[in-house]
Structures are given as structure tokens and as C-alpha cells.
mmCIF file with all atom_site columns, C-alpha atoms in Angstrom:
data_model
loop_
_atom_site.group_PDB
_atom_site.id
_atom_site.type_symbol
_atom_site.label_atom_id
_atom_site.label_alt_id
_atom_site.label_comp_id
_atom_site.label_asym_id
_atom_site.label_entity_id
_atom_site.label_seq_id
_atom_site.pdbx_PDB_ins_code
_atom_site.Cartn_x
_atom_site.Cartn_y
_atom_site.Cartn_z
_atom_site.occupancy
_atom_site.B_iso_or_equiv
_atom_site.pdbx_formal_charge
_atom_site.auth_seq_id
_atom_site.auth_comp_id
_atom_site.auth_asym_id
_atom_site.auth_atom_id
_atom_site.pdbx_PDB_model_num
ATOM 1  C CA . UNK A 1 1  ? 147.213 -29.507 -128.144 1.00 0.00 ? 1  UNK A CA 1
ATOM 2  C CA . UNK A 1 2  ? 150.132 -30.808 -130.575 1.00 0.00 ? 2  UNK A CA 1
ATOM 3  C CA . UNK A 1 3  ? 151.193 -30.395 -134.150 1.00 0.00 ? 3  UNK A CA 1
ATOM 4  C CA . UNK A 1 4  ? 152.670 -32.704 -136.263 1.00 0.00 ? 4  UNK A CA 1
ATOM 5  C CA . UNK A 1 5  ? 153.839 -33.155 -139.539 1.00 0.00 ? 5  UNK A CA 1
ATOM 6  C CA . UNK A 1 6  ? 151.916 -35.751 -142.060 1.00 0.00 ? 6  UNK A CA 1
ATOM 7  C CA . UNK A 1 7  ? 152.675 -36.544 -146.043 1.00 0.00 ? 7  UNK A CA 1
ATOM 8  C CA . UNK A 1 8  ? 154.091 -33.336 -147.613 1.00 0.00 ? 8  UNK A CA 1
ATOM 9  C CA . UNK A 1 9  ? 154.105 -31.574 -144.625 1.00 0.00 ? 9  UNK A CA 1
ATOM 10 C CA . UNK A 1 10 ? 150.765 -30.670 -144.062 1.00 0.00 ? 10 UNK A CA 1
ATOM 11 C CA . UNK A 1 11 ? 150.587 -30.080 -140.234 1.00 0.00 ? 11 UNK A CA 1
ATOM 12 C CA . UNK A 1 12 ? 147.727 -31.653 -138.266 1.00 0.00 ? 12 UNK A CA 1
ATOM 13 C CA . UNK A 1 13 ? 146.410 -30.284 -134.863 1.00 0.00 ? 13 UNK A CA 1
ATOM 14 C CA . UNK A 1 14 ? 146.362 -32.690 -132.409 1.00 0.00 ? 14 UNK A CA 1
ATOM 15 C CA . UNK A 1 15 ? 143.635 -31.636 -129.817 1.00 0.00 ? 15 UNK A CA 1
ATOM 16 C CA . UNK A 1 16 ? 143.453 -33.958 -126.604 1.00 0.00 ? 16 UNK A CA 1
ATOM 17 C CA . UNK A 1 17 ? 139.945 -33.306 -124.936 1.00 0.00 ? 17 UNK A CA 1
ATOM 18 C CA . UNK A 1 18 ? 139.301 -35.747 -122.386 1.00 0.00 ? 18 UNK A CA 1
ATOM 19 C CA . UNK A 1 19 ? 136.368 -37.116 -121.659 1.00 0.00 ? 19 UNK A CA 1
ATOM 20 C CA . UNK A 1 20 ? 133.449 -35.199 -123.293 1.00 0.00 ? 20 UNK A CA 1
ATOM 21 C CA . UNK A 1 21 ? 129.741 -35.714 -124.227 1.00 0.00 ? 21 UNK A CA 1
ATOM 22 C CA . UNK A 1 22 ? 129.163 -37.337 -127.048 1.00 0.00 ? 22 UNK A CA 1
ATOM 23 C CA . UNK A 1 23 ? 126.407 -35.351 -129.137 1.00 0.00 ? 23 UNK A CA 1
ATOM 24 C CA . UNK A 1 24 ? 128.086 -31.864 -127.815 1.00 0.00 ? 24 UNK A CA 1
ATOM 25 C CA . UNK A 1 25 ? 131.263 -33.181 -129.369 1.00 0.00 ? 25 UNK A CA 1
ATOM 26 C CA . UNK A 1 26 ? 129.726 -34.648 -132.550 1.00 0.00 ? 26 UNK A CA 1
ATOM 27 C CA . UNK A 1 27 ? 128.318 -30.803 -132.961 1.00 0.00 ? 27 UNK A CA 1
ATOM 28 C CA . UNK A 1 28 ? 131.308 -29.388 -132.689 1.00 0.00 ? 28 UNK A CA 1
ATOM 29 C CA . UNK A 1 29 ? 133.245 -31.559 -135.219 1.00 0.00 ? 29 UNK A CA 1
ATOM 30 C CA . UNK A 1 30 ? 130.093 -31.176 -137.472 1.00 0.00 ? 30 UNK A CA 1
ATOM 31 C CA . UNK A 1 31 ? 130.860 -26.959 -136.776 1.00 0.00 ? 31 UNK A CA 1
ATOM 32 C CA . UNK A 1 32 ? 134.561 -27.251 -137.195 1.00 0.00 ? 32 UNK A CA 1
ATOM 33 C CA . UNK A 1 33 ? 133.708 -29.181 -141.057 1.00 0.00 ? 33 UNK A CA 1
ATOM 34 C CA . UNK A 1 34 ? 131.036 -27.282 -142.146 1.00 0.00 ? 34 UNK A CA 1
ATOM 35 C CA . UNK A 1 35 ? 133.694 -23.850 -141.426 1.00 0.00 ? 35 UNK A CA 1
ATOM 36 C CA . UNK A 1 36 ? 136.776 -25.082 -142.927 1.00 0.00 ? 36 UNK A CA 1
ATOM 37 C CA . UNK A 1 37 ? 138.152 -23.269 -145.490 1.00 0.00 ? 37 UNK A CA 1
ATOM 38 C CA . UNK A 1 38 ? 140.820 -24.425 -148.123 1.00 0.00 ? 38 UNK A CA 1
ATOM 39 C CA . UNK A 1 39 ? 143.651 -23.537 -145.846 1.00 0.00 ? 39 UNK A CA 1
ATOM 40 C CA . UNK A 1 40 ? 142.446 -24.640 -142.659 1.00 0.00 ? 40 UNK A CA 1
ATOM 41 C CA . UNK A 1 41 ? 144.704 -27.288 -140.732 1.00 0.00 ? 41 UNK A CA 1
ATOM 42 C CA . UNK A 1 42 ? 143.444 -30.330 -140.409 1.00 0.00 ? 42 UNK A CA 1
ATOM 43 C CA . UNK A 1 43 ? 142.761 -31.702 -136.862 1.00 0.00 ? 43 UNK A CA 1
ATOM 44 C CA . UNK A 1 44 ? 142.547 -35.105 -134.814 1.00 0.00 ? 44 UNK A CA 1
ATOM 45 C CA . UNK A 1 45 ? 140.712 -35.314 -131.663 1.00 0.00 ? 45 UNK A CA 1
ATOM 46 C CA . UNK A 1 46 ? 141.197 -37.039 -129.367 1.00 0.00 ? 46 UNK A CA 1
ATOM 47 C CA . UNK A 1 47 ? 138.121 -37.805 -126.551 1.00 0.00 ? 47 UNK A CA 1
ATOM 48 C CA . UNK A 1 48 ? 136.329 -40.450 -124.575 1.00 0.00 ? 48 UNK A CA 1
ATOM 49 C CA . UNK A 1 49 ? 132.676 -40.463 -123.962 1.00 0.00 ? 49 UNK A CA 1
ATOM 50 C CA . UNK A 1 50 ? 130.469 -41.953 -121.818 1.00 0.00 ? 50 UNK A CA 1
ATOM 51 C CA . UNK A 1 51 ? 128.832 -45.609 -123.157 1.00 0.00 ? 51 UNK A CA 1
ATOM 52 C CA . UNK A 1 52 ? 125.920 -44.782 -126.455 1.00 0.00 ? 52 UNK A CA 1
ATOM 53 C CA . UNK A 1 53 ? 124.790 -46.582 -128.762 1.00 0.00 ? 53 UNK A CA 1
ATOM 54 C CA . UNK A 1 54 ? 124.537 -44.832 -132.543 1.00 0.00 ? 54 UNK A CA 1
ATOM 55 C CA . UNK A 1 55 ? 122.621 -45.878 -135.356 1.00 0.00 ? 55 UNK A CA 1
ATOM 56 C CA . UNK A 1 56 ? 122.910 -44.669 -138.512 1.00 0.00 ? 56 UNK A CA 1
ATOM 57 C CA . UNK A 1 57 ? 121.618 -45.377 -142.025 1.00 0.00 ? 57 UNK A CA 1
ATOM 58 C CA . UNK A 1 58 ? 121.825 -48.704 -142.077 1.00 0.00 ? 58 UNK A CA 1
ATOM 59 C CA . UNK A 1 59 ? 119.664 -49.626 -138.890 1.00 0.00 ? 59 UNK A CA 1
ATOM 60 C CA . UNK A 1 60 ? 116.648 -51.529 -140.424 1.00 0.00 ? 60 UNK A CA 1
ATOM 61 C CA . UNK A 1 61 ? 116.004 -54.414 -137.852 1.00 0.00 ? 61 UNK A CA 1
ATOM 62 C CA . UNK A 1 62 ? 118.761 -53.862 -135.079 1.00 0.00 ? 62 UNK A CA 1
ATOM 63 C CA . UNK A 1 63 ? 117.658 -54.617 -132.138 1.00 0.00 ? 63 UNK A CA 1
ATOM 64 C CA . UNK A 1 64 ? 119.355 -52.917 -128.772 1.00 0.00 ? 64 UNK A CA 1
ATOM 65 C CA . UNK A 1 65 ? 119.742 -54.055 -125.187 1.00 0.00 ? 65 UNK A CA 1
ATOM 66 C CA . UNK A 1 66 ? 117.220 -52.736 -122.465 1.00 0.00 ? 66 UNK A CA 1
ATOM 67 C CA . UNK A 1 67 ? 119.351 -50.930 -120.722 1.00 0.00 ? 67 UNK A CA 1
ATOM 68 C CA . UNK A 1 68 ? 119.963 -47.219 -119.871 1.00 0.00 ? 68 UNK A CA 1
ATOM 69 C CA . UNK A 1 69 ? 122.790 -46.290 -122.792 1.00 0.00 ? 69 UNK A CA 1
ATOM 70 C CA . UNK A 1 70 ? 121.303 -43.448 -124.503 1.00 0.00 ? 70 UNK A CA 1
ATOM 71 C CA . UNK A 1 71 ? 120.586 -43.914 -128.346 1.00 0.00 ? 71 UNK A CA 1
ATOM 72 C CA . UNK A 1 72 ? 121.376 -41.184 -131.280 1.00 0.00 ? 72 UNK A CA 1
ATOM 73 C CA . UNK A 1 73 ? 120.889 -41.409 -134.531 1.00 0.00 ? 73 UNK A CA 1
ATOM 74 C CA . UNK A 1 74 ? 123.500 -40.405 -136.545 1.00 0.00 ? 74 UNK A CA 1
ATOM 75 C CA . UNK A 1 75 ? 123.561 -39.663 -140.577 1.00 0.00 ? 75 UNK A CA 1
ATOM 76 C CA . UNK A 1 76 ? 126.423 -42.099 -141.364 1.00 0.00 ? 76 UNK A CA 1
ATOM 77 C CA . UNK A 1 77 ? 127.277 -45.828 -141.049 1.00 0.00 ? 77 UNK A CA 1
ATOM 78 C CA . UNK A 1 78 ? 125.247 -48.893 -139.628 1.00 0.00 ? 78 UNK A CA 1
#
């Protein structure tokens, strides 16, 4: 884990987590939003996951690969 400086020197947490799973980190960013609080430093993770696929709110008609990537639906983007 880093700081830096960004802007007007709001610091930013820089958190370096390797490779994780995908939907345990997505919960855990999802946590870490839903807690902040006005003064809470902002943070950048940084991860690699194993291959998904994600689909979000736009995902009328898309048609996947048969293959064995997992698929989660997500509330944001295509």
C-alpha cells in the first residue's frame, strides 16, 4: 500500500492486491463505497482477476462464447 498526493492535496491510497476473485473484490469495493464517510481517503486498487465476462444494463441481445468464463451481471455499463 502507497499514498500519494492528487489535485489540492487530497491523498489517495494506493492498495496493490494481486490477483483476486472478481465478485469477492467487486463486494468489497461495493463495502468500502457504501461506508465512506466525508473524510474518508480515497483509494485505487489495484488487482487482476481471472478471465469473466460482465454484463450490465445494457445487455439486450449480446450474445457470449460457449466457453467456460463465468458470467455476472453487474448494475452498471453494457
Amino acid at each position: 500500500m502507497s499514498s500519494l498526493h492528487h489535485g489540492h492535496n487530497s491523498p489517495v491510497i494506493v492498495r496493490a492486491l494481486g490477483i483476486t476473485d472478481y465478485q469477492t473484490t467487486l463486494l468489497a469495493m461495493q463495502h468500502f463505497t457504501a461506508n465512506r464517510a466525508i473524510d474518508t481517503v480515497d483509494e485505487i486498487w489495484l488487482t487482476e482477476h481471472p478471465s469473466v465476462y460482465t454484463l450490465g444494463l445494457n445487455r439486450k441481445g449480446v450474445r457470449l462464447p460457449q466457453n467456460n468464463i463465468p458470467l455476472i451481471m453487474v448494475d452498471r455499463g453494457g
